[in-house]
PDB file of N, CA and C in Angstrom:
ATOM      1  N   UNK A  84       0.828  -1.178   0.000  1.00  0.00           N
ATOM      2  CA  UNK A  84       0.000   0.000   0.000  1.00  0.00           C
ATOM      3  C   UNK A  84       0.877   1.247   0.000  1.00  0.00           C
ATOM      4  N   UNK A  85       0.371   2.284  -0.579  1.00  0.00           N
ATOM      5  CA  UNK A  85       1.084   3.553  -0.609  1.00  0.00           C
ATOM      6  C   UNK A  85       1.063   4.190   0.779  1.00  0.00           C
ATOM      7  N   UNK A  86       1.931   5.168   0.976  1.00  0.00           N
ATOM      8  CA  UNK A  86       1.962   5.888   2.247  1.00  0.00           C
ATOM      9  C   UNK A  86       0.652   6.639   2.423  1.00  0.00           C
ATOM     10  N   UNK A  87      -0.115   6.230   3.409  1.00  0.00           N
ATOM     11  CA  UNK A  87      -1.430   6.833   3.644  1.00  0.00           C
ATOM     12  C   UNK A  87      -1.445   7.471   5.018  1.00  0.00           C
ATOM     13  N   UNK A  88      -2.278   8.469   5.188  1.00  0.00           N
ATOM     14  CA  UNK A  88      -2.449   9.111   6.480  1.00  0.00           C
ATOM     15  C   UNK A  88      -3.762   8.697   7.140  1.00  0.00           C
ATOM     16  N   UNK A  89      -4.613   8.017   6.403  1.00  0.00           N
ATOM     17  CA  UNK A  89      -5.918   7.648   6.950  1.00  0.00           C
ATOM     18  C   UNK A  89      -6.481   6.464   6.179  1.00  0.00           C
ATOM     19  N   UNK A  90      -7.543   5.900   6.724  1.00  0.00           N
ATOM     20  CA  UNK A  90      -8.308   4.888   6.010  1.00  0.00           C
ATOM     21  C   UNK A  90      -9.752   4.961   6.466  1.00  0.00           C
ATOM     22  N   UNK A  91     -10.633   4.453   5.633  1.00  0.00           N
ATOM     23  CA  UNK A  91     -12.063   4.489   5.928  1.00  0.00           C
ATOM     24  C   UNK A  91     -12.487   3.252   6.697  1.00  0.00           C
ATOM     25  N   UNK A  92     -13.429   3.434   7.602  1.00  0.00           N
ATOM     26  CA  UNK A  92     -14.088   2.336   8.299  1.00  0.00           C
ATOM     27  C   UNK A  92     -15.553   2.412   7.893  1.00  0.00           C
ATOM     28  N   UNK A  93     -16.083   1.317   7.367  1.00  0.00           N
ATOM     29  CA  UNK A  93     -17.435   1.308   6.830  1.00  0.00           C
ATOM     30  C   UNK A  93     -18.432   0.794   7.862  1.00  0.00           C
ATOM     31  N   UNK A  94     -19.602   1.389   7.870  1.00  0.00           N
ATOM     32  CA  UNK A  94     -20.643   1.005   8.825  1.00  0.00           C
ATOM     33  C   UNK A  94     -21.133  -0.420   8.615  1.00  0.00           C
ATOM     34  N   UNK A  95     -21.050  -0.937   7.402  1.00  0.00           N
ATOM     35  CA  UNK A  95     -21.519  -2.306   7.180  1.00  0.00           C
ATOM     36  C   UNK A  95     -20.583  -3.344   7.793  1.00  0.00           C
ATOM     37  N   UNK A  96     -19.421  -2.920   8.284  1.00  0.00           N
ATOM     38  CA  UNK A  96     -18.537  -3.835   9.003  1.00  0.00           C
ATOM     39  C   UNK A  96     -19.091  -4.167  10.386  1.00  0.00           C
ATOM     40  N   UNK A  97     -20.063  -3.393  10.846  1.00  0.00           N
ATOM     41  CA  UNK A  97     -20.635  -3.630  12.177  1.00  0.00           C
ATOM     42  C   UNK A  97     -21.171  -5.048  12.317  1.00  0.00           C
ATOM     43  N   UNK A  98     -21.746  -5.599  11.252  1.00  0.00           N
ATOM     44  CA  UNK A  98     -22.276  -6.961  11.307  1.00  0.00           C
ATOM     45  C   UNK A  98     -21.176  -7.969  11.640  1.00  0.00           C
ATOM     46  N   UNK A  99     -20.008  -7.758  11.084  1.00  0.00           N
ATOM     47  CA  UNK A  99     -18.873  -8.642  11.368  1.00  0.00           C
ATOM     48  C   UNK A  99     -18.388  -8.414  12.799  1.00  0.00           C
ATOM     49  N   UNK A 100     -18.255  -7.157  13.179  1.00  0.00           N
ATOM     50  CA  UNK A 100     -17.716  -6.822  14.495  1.00  0.00           C
ATOM     51  C   UNK A 100     -18.639  -7.245  15.637  1.00  0.00           C
ATOM     52  N   UNK A 101     -19.925  -7.274  15.388  1.00  0.00           N
ATOM     53  CA  UNK A 101     -20.894  -7.592  16.430  1.00  0.00           C
ATOM     54  C   UNK A 101     -20.681  -8.988  17.012  1.00  0.00           C
ATOM     55  N   UNK A 102     -20.228  -9.929  16.213  1.00  0.00           N
ATOM     56  CA  UNK A 102     -20.063 -11.309  16.679  1.00  0.00           C
ATOM     57  C   UNK A 102     -18.662 -11.575  17.224  1.00  0.00           C
ATOM     58  N   UNK A 103     -17.809 -10.561  17.221  1.00  0.00           N
ATOM     59  CA  UNK A 103     -16.437 -10.732  17.699  1.00  0.00           C
ATOM     60  C   UNK A 103     -16.324 -10.248  19.144  1.00  0.00           C
ATOM     61  N   UNK A 104     -15.391 -10.849  19.879  1.00  0.00           N
ATOM     62  CA  UNK A 104     -15.100 -10.384  21.237  1.00  0.00           C
ATOM     63  C   UNK A 104     -14.290  -9.090  21.141  1.00  0.00           C
ATOM     64  N   UNK A 105     -14.188  -8.388  22.259  1.00  0.00           N
ATOM     65  CA  UNK A 105     -13.390  -7.158  22.272  1.00  0.00           C
ATOM     66  C   UNK A 105     -11.927  -7.443  21.945  1.00  0.00           C
ATOM     67  N   UNK A 106     -11.424  -8.566  22.399  1.00  0.00           N
ATOM     68  CA  UNK A 106     -10.046  -8.943  22.092  1.00  0.00           C
ATOM     69  C   UNK A 106      -9.861  -9.157  20.589  1.00  0.00           C
ATOM     70  N   UNK A 107     -10.810  -9.823  19.964  1.00  0.00           N
ATOM     71  CA  UNK A 107     -10.735 -10.058  18.521  1.00  0.00           C
ATOM     72  C   UNK A 107     -10.842  -8.744  17.750  1.00  0.00           C
ATOM     73  N   UNK A 108     -11.718  -7.854  18.218  1.00  0.00           N
ATOM     74  CA  UNK A 108     -11.839  -6.539  17.576  1.00  0.00           C
ATOM     75  C   UNK A 108     -10.517  -5.782  17.650  1.00  0.00           C
ATOM     76  N   UNK A 109      -9.854  -5.868  18.799  1.00  0.00           N
ATOM     77  CA  UNK A 109      -8.560  -5.214  18.960  1.00  0.00           C
ATOM     78  C   UNK A 109      -7.522  -5.795  18.014  1.00  0.00           C
ATOM     79  N   UNK A 110      -7.518  -7.123  17.869  1.00  0.00           N
ATOM     80  CA  UNK A 110      -6.584  -7.763  16.935  1.00  0.00           C
ATOM     81  C   UNK A 110      -6.864  -7.323  15.507  1.00  0.00           C
ATOM     82  N   UNK A 111      -8.148  -7.255  15.157  1.00  0.00           N
ATOM     83  CA  UNK A 111      -8.521  -6.825  13.810  1.00  0.00           C
ATOM     84  C   UNK A 111      -8.078  -5.386  13.570  1.00  0.00           C
ATOM     85  N   UNK A 112      -8.313  -4.535  14.558  1.00  0.00           N
ATOM     86  CA  UNK A 112      -7.937  -3.132  14.429  1.00  0.00           C
ATOM     87  C   UNK A 112      -6.426  -2.998  14.245  1.00  0.00           C
ATOM     88  N   UNK A 113      -5.656  -3.742  15.020  1.00  0.00           N
ATOM     89  CA  UNK A 113      -4.200  -3.727  14.879  1.00  0.00           C
ATOM     90  C   UNK A 113      -3.779  -4.259  13.512  1.00  0.00           C
ATOM     91  N   UNK A 114      -4.457  -5.297  13.049  1.00  0.00           N
ATOM     92  CA  UNK A 114      -4.150  -5.866  11.731  1.00  0.00           C
ATOM     93  C   UNK A 114      -4.447  -4.858  10.621  1.00  0.00           C
ATOM     94  N   UNK A 115      -5.502  -4.070  10.803  1.00  0.00           N
ATOM     95  CA  UNK A 115      -5.837  -3.052   9.807  1.00  0.00           C
ATOM     96  C   UNK A 115      -4.701  -2.033   9.695  1.00  0.00           C
ATOM     97  N   UNK A 116      -4.201  -1.561  10.828  1.00  0.00           N
ATOM     98  CA  UNK A 116      -3.098  -0.602  10.802  1.00  0.00           C
ATOM     99  C   UNK A 116      -1.851  -1.219  10.189  1.00  0.00           C
ATOM    100  N   UNK A 117      -1.539  -2.452  10.567  1.00  0.00           N
ATOM    101  CA  UNK A 117      -0.340  -3.113  10.033  1.00  0.00           C
ATOM    102  C   UNK A 117      -0.443  -3.269   8.523  1.00  0.00           C
ATOM    103  N   UNK A 118      -1.623  -3.545   8.022  1.00  0.00           N
ATOM    104  CA  UNK A 118      -1.795  -3.721   6.578  1.00  0.00           C
ATOM    105  C   UNK A 118      -1.662  -2.391   5.849  1.00  0.00           C
ATOM    106  N   UNK A 119      -2.312  -1.373   6.352  1.00  0.00           N
ATOM    107  CA  UNK A 119      -2.274  -0.067   5.685  1.00  0.00           C
ATOM    108  C   UNK A 119      -0.875   0.549   5.758  1.00  0.00           C
ATOM    109  N   UNK A 120      -0.245   0.496   6.922  1.00  0.00           N
ATOM    110  CA  UNK A 120       1.057   1.160   7.092  1.00  0.00           C
ATOM    111  C   UNK A 120       2.219   0.362   6.514  1.00  0.00           C
ATOM    112  N   UNK A 121       2.184  -0.965   6.672  1.00  0.00           N
ATOM    113  CA  UNK A 121       3.357  -1.758   6.303  1.00  0.00           C
ATOM    114  C   UNK A 121       3.071  -2.875   5.309  1.00  0.00           C
ATOM    115  N   UNK A 122       1.805  -3.044   4.930  1.00  0.00           N
ATOM    116  CA  UNK A 122       1.457  -4.097   3.984  1.00  0.00           C
ATOM    117  C   UNK A 122       1.492  -5.493   4.584  1.00  0.00           C
ATOM    118  N   UNK A 123       1.456  -5.580   5.909  1.00  0.00           N
ATOM    119  CA  UNK A 123       1.533  -6.869   6.592  1.00  0.00           C
ATOM    120  C   UNK A 123       0.163  -7.536   6.647  1.00  0.00           C
ATOM    121  N   UNK A 124       0.159  -8.840   6.436  1.00  0.00           N
ATOM    122  CA  UNK A 124      -1.072  -9.626   6.530  1.00  0.00           C
ATOM    123  C   UNK A 124      -1.225 -10.149   7.951  1.00  0.00           C
ATOM    124  N   UNK A 125      -2.459 -10.357   8.373  1.00  0.00           N
ATOM    125  CA  UNK A 125      -2.723 -10.877   9.712  1.00  0.00           C
ATOM    126  C   UNK A 125      -2.275 -12.329   9.791  1.00  0.00           C
ATOM    127  N   UNK A 126      -1.533 -12.649  10.840  1.00  0.00           N
ATOM    128  CA  UNK A 126      -1.112 -14.031  11.041  1.00  0.00           C
ATOM    129  C   UNK A 126      -1.219 -14.431  12.513  1.00  0.00           C
ATOM    130  N   UNK A 127      -2.216 -13.876  13.199  1.00  0.00           N
ATOM    131  CA  UNK A 127      -2.377 -14.132  14.621  1.00  0.00           C
ATOM    132  C   UNK A 127      -2.976 -15.471  14.967  1.00  0.00           C
ATOM    133  N   UNK A 128      -3.564 -16.163  14.014  1.00  0.00           N
ATOM    134  CA  UNK A 128      -4.083 -17.498  14.255  1.00  0.00           C
ATOM    135  C   UNK A 128      -5.550 -17.573  14.625  1.00  0.00           C
ATOM    136  N   UNK A 129      -6.201 -16.472  14.926  1.00  0.00           N
ATOM    137  CA  UNK A 129      -7.622 -16.495  15.260  1.00  0.00           C
ATOM    138  C   UNK A 129      -8.426 -16.514  13.964  1.00  0.00           C
ATOM    139  N   UNK A 130      -9.202 -17.578  13.769  1.00  0.00           N
ATOM    140  CA  UNK A 130      -9.928 -17.741  12.498  1.00  0.00           C
ATOM    141  C   UNK A 130     -10.972 -16.653  12.279  1.00  0.00           C
ATOM    142  N   UNK A 131     -11.648 -16.234  13.331  1.00  0.00           N
ATOM    143  CA  UNK A 131     -12.656 -15.177  13.200  1.00  0.00           C
ATOM    144  C   UNK A 131     -12.001 -13.882  12.722  1.00  0.00           C
ATOM    145  N   UNK A 132     -10.857 -13.547  13.287  1.00  0.00           N
ATOM    146  CA  UNK A 132     -10.140 -12.333  12.888  1.00  0.00           C
ATOM    147  C   UNK A 132      -9.619 -12.489  11.463  1.00  0.00           C
ATOM    148  N   UNK A 133      -9.156 -13.670  11.099  1.00  0.00           N
ATOM    149  CA  UNK A 133      -8.677 -13.906   9.732  1.00  0.00           C
ATOM    150  C   UNK A 133      -9.773 -13.682   8.701  1.00  0.00           C
ATOM    151  N   UNK A 134     -10.970 -14.192   8.994  1.00  0.00           N
ATOM    152  CA  UNK A 134     -12.092 -14.025   8.061  1.00  0.00           C
ATOM    153  C   UNK A 134     -12.482 -12.551   7.969  1.00  0.00           C
ATOM    154  N   UNK A 135     -12.591 -11.896   9.114  1.00  0.00           N
ATOM    155  CA  UNK A 135     -12.950 -10.478   9.116  1.00  0.00           C
ATOM    156  C   UNK A 135     -11.886  -9.660   8.384  1.00  0.00           C
ATOM    157  N   UNK A 136     -10.613  -9.985   8.634  1.00  0.00           N
ATOM    158  CA  UNK A 136      -9.528  -9.250   7.984  1.00  0.00           C
ATOM    159  C   UNK A 136      -9.555  -9.446   6.473  1.00  0.00           C
ATOM    160  N   UNK A 137      -9.940 -10.623   6.017  1.00  0.00           N
ATOM    161  CA  UNK A 137     -10.027 -10.870   4.571  1.00  0.00           C
ATOM    162  C   UNK A 137     -11.044  -9.920   3.931  1.00  0.00           C
ATOM    163  N   UNK A 138     -12.186  -9.718   4.587  1.00  0.00           N
ATOM    164  CA  UNK A 138     -13.187  -8.782   4.060  1.00  0.00           C
ATOM    165  C   UNK A 138     -12.676  -7.345   4.104  1.00  0.00           C
ATOM    166  N   UNK A 139     -12.072  -6.979   5.209  1.00  0.00           N
ATOM    167  CA  UNK A 139     -11.545  -5.624   5.375  1.00  0.00           C
ATOM    168  C   UNK A 139     -10.439  -5.363   4.360  1.00  0.00           C
ATOM    169  N   UNK A 140      -9.523  -6.326   4.215  1.00  0.00           N
ATOM    170  CA  UNK A 140      -8.414  -6.177   3.265  1.00  0.00           C
ATOM    171  C   UNK A 140      -8.930  -5.994   1.841  1.00  0.00           C
ATOM    172  N   UNK A 141      -9.947  -6.771   1.464  1.00  0.00           N
ATOM    173  CA  UNK A 141     -10.516  -6.640   0.120  1.00  0.00           C
ATOM    174  C   UNK A 141     -11.089  -5.244  -0.088  1.00  0.00           C
ATOM    175  N   UNK A 142     -11.717  -4.704   0.939  1.00  0.00           N
ATOM    176  CA  UNK A 142     -12.258  -3.350   0.847  1.00  0.00           C
ATOM    177  C   UNK A 142     -11.140  -2.326   0.729  1.00  0.00           C
ATOM    178  N   UNK A 143     -10.087  -2.480   1.537  1.00  0.00           N
ATOM    179  CA  UNK A 143      -8.948  -1.565   1.448  1.00  0.00           C
ATOM    180  C   UNK A 143      -8.322  -1.614   0.060  1.00  0.00           C
ATOM    181  N   UNK A 144      -8.162  -2.810  -0.485  1.00  0.00           N
ATOM    182  CA  UNK A 144      -7.564  -2.961  -1.814  1.00  0.00           C
ATOM    183  C   UNK A 144      -8.436  -2.304  -2.883  1.00  0.00           C
ATOM    184  N   UNK A 145      -9.737  -2.490  -2.783  1.00  0.00           N
ATOM    185  CA  UNK A 145     -10.656  -1.877  -3.738  1.00  0.00           C
ATOM    186  C   UNK A 145     -10.600  -0.355  -3.632  1.00  0.00           C
ATOM    187  N   UNK A 146     -10.583   0.168  -2.403  1.00  0.00           N
ATOM    188  CA  UNK A 146     -10.498   1.613  -2.202  1.00  0.00           C
ATOM    189  C   UNK A 146      -9.193   2.174  -2.755  1.00  0.00           C
ATOM    190  N   UNK A 147      -8.095   1.452  -2.558  1.00  0.00           N
ATOM    191  CA  UNK A 147      -6.799   1.900  -3.068  1.00  0.00           C
ATOM    192  C   UNK A 147      -6.793   1.942  -4.595  1.00  0.00           C
ATOM    193  N   UNK A 148      -7.404   0.934  -5.206  1.00  0.00           N
ATOM    194  CA  UNK A 148      -7.484   0.897  -6.669  1.00  0.00           C
ATOM    195  C   UNK A 148      -8.291   2.079  -7.194  1.00  0.00           C
ATOM    196  N   UNK A 149      -9.425   2.355  -6.560  1.00  0.00           N
ATOM    197  CA  UNK A 149     -10.239   3.504  -6.968  1.00  0.00           C
ATOM    198  C   UNK A 149      -9.465   4.810  -6.795  1.00  0.00           C
ATOM    199  N   UNK A 150      -8.734   4.922  -5.694  1.00  0.00           N
ATOM    200  CA  UNK A 150      -7.955   6.123  -5.431  1.00  0.00           C
ATOM    201  C   UNK A 150      -6.883   6.322  -6.494  1.00  0.00           C
ATOM    202  N   UNK A 151      -6.175   5.255  -6.840  1.00  0.00           N
ATOM    203  CA  UNK A 151      -5.130   5.356  -7.859  1.00  0.00           C
ATOM    204  C   UNK A 151      -5.718   5.722  -9.224  1.00  0.00           C
ATOM    205  N   UNK A 152      -6.889   5.157  -9.549  1.00  0.00           N
ATOM    206  CA  UNK A 152      -7.550   5.505 -10.809  1.00  0.00           C
ATOM    207  C   UNK A 152      -7.929   6.976 -10.823  1.00  0.00           C
ATOM    208  N   UNK A 153      -8.424   7.474  -9.698  1.00  0.00           N
ATOM    209  CA  UNK A 153      -8.799   8.886  -9.612  1.00  0.00           C
ATOM    210  C   UNK A 153      -7.565   9.774  -9.755  1.00  0.00           C
ATOM    211  N   UNK A 154      -6.463   9.384  -9.120  1.00  0.00           N
ATOM    212  CA  UNK A 154      -5.223  10.162  -9.241  1.00  0.00           C
ATOM    213  C   UNK A 154      -4.751  10.217 -10.688  1.00  0.00           C
ATOM    214  N   UNK A 155      -4.800   9.080 -11.373  1.00  0.00           N
ATOM    215  CA  UNK A 155      -4.382   9.034 -12.774  1.00  0.00           C
ATOM    216  C   UNK A 155      -5.290   9.904 -13.635  1.00  0.00           C
ATOM    217  N   UNK A 156      -6.585   9.834 -13.383  1.00  0.00           N
ATOM    218  CA  UNK A 156      -7.537  10.645 -14.147  1.00  0.00           C
ATOM    219  C   UNK A 156      -7.303  12.126 -13.886  1.00  0.00           C
ATOM    220  N   UNK A 157      -7.067  12.494 -12.623  1.00  0.00           N
ATOM    221  CA  UNK A 157      -6.817  13.899 -12.294  1.00  0.00           C
ATOM    222  C   UNK A 157      -5.508  14.390 -12.915  1.00  0.00           C
ATOM    223  N   UNK A 158      -4.490  13.531 -12.938  1.00  0.00           N
ATOM    224  CA  UNK A 158      -3.221  13.911 -13.559  1.00  0.00           C
ATOM    225  C   UNK A 158      -3.415  14.159 -15.052  1.00  0.00           C
ATOM    226  N   UNK A 159      -4.172  13.289 -15.701  1.00  0.00           N
ATOM    227  CA  UNK A 159      -4.442  13.456 -17.125  1.00  0.00           C
ATOM    228  C   UNK A 159      -5.228  14.737 -17.379  1.00  0.00           C
ATOM    229  N   UNK A 160      -6.224  14.992 -16.553  1.00  0.00           N
ATOM    230  CA  UNK A 160      -7.002  16.216 -16.705  1.00  0.00           C
ATOM    231  C   UNK A 160      -6.145  17.447 -16.434  1.00  0.00           C
ATOM    232  N   UNK A 161      -5.225  17.349 -15.495  1.00  0.00           N
ATOM    233  CA  UNK A 161      -4.331  18.468 -15.210  1.00  0.00           C
ATOM    234  C   UNK A 161      -3.420  18.784 -16.379  1.00  0.00           C
ATOM    235  N   UNK A 162      -3.017  17.765 -17.124  1.00  0.00           N
ATOM    236  CA  UNK A 162      -2.175  17.982 -18.301  1.00  0.00           C
ATOM    237  C   UNK A 162      -2.931  18.706 -19.410  1.00  0.00           C
ATOM    238  N   UNK A 163      -4.237  18.577 -19.411  1.00  0.00           N
ATOM    239  CA  UNK A 163      -5.048  19.237 -20.436  1.00  0.00           C
ATOM    240  C   UNK A 163      -5.165  20.732 -20.182  1.00  0.00           C
ATOM    241  N   UNK A 164      -4.905  21.156 -18.977  1.00  0.00           N
ATOM    242  CA  UNK A 164      -5.022  22.566 -18.630  1.00  0.00           C
ATOM    243  C   UNK A 164      -6.347  22.829 -17.948  1.00  0.00           C
ATOM    244  N   UNK A 165      -6.494  24.045 -17.493  1.00  0.00           N
ATOM    245  CA  UNK A 165      -7.711  24.428 -16.780  1.00  0.00           C
ATOM    246  C   UNK A 165      -8.845  24.758 -17.718  1.00  0.00           C
ATOM    247  N   UNK A 166      -9.950  25.128 -17.120  1.00  0.00           N
ATOM    248  CA  UNK A 166     -11.113  25.547 -17.893  1.00  0.00           C
ATOM    249  C   UNK A 166     -10.769  26.828 -18.633  1.00  0.00           C
ATOM    250  N   UNK A 167     -11.118  26.913 -19.907  1.00  0.00           N
ATOM    251  CA  UNK A 167     -10.821  28.141 -20.660  1.00  0.00           C
ATOM    252  C   UNK A 167     -11.553  29.336 -20.050  1.00  0.00           C
ATOM    253  N   UNK A 168     -10.938  30.482 -20.171  1.00  0.00           N
ATOM    254  CA  UNK A 168     -11.580  31.703 -19.673  1.00  0.00           C
ATOM    255  C   UNK A 168     -12.815  31.998 -20.506  1.00  0.00           C
ATOM    256  N   UNK A 169     -13.792  32.566 -19.849  1.00  0.00           N
ATOM    257  CA  UNK A 169     -15.005  32.939 -20.571  1.00  0.00           C
ATOM    258  C   UNK A 169     -14.725  34.208 -21.374  1.00  0.00           C
ATOM    259  N   UNK A 170     -15.264  34.233 -22.567  1.00  0.00           N
ATOM    260  CA  UNK A 170     -15.104  35.424 -23.388  1.00  0.00           C
ATOM    261  C   UNK A 170     -16.132  36.460 -22.960  1.00  0.00           C
ATOM    262  N   UNK A 171     -15.960  37.676 -23.439  1.00  0.00           N
ATOM    263  CA  UNK A 171     -16.904  38.743 -23.112  1.00  0.00           C
ATOM    264  C   UNK A 171     -18.299  38.382 -23.604  1.00  0.00           C
ATOM    265  N   UNK A 172     -18.382  37.654 -24.712  1.00  0.00           N
ATOM    266  CA  UNK A 172     -19.680  37.249 -25.245  1.00  0.00           C
ATOM    267  C   UNK A 172     -20.384  36.283 -24.282  1.00  0.00           C
ATOM    268  N   UNK A 173     -19.615  35.374 -23.663  1.00  0.00           N
ATOM    269  CA  UNK A 173     -20.191  34.412 -22.731  1.00  0.00           C
ATOM    270  C   UNK A 173     -20.682  35.083 -21.458  1.00  0.00           C
ATOM    271  N   UNK A 174     -19.965  36.090 -21.014  1.00  0.00           N
ATOM    272  CA  UNK A 174     -20.304  36.764 -19.773  1.00  0.00           C
ATOM    273  C   UNK A 174     -21.447  37.745 -20.009  1.00  0.00           C
ATOM    274  N   UNK A 175     -21.540  38.271 -21.167  1.00  0.00           N
ATOM    275  CA  UNK A 175     -22.557  39.281 -21.458  1.00  0.00           C
ATOM    276  C   UNK A 175     -21.898  40.632 -21.580  1.00  0.00           C
ATOM    277  N   UNK A 176     -22.669  41.643 -21.507  1.00  0.00           N
ATOM    278  CA  UNK A 176     -22.147  43.002 -21.664  1.00  0.00           C
ATOM    279  C   UNK A 176     -21.970  43.691 -20.322  1.00  0.00           C
ATOM    280  N   UNK A 177     -21.563  42.969 -19.320  1.00  0.00           N
ATOM    281  CA  UNK A 177     -21.347  43.560 -18.007  1.00  0.00           C
ATOM    282  C   UNK A 177     -20.018  44.288 -18.010  1.00  0.00           C
ATOM    283  N   UNK A 178     -20.029  45.526 -17.605  1.00  0.00           N
ATOM    284  CA  UNK A 178     -18.791  46.297 -17.589  1.00  0.00           C
ATOM    285  C   UNK A 178     -18.049  46.132 -16.265  1.00  0.00           C
ATOM    286  N   UNK A 179     -18.770  45.745 -15.218  1.00  0.00           N
ATOM    287  CA  UNK A 179     -18.113  45.527 -13.932  1.00  0.00           C
ATOM    288  C   UNK A 179     -18.948  44.580 -13.086  1.00  0.00           C
ATOM    289  N   UNK A 180     -18.383  44.189 -11.984  1.00  0.00           N
ATOM    290  CA  UNK A 180     -19.065  43.307 -11.056  1.00  0.00           C
ATOM    291  C   UNK A 180     -20.321  43.983 -10.486  1.00  0.00           C
ATOM    292  N   UNK A 181     -20.229  45.284 -10.234  1.00  0.00           N
ATOM    293  CA  UNK A 181     -21.357  46.008  -9.647  1.00  0.00           C
ATOM    294  C   UNK A 181     -22.551  46.038 -10.577  1.00  0.00           C
ATOM    295  N   UNK A 182     -22.327  46.066 -11.902  1.00  0.00           N
ATOM    296  CA  UNK A 182     -23.430  46.090 -12.850  1.00  0.00           C
ATOM    297  C   UNK A 182     -24.276  44.820 -12.726  1.00  0.00           C
ATOM    298  N   UNK A 183     -23.655  43.738 -12.328  1.00  0.00           N
ATOM    299  CA  UNK A 183     -24.366  42.468 -12.229  1.00  0.00           C
ATOM    300  C   UNK A 183     -25.421  42.496 -11.127  1.00  0.00           C
ATOM    301  N   UNK A 184     -25.128  43.194 -10.039  1.00  0.00           N
ATOM    302  CA  UNK A 184     -26.034  43.190  -8.892  1.00  0.00           C
ATOM    303  C   UNK A 184     -26.956  44.404  -8.833  1.00  0.00           C
ATOM    304  N   UNK A 185     -26.915  45.286  -9.780  1.00  0.00           N
ATOM    305  CA  UNK A 185     -27.833  46.437  -9.793  1.00  0.00           C
ATOM    306  C   UNK A 185     -29.198  46.060 -10.296  1.00  0.00           C
TER     307      UNK A 185
END
């Protein structure tokens, strides 16, 4: 994973978390940080945490892919330049900003 400063937690994960103990939730939370910061996979041995982490990891991977696609699209759009300036014809015959609000 790229160097990130944050990650999203989705409300639909509550269904998974509801059946886990507080200890398992803590392991999952630690595994989430290890994956995002260092790319480490969970290897703690708890099957419930492994299954939950697999779902979370898939979501993180999907989010990262979308983010990279957006970055590439924005870079391409940036190379095209900004929006062209409006011509006097497009703006109308306003001589100043004050004329617009009179």
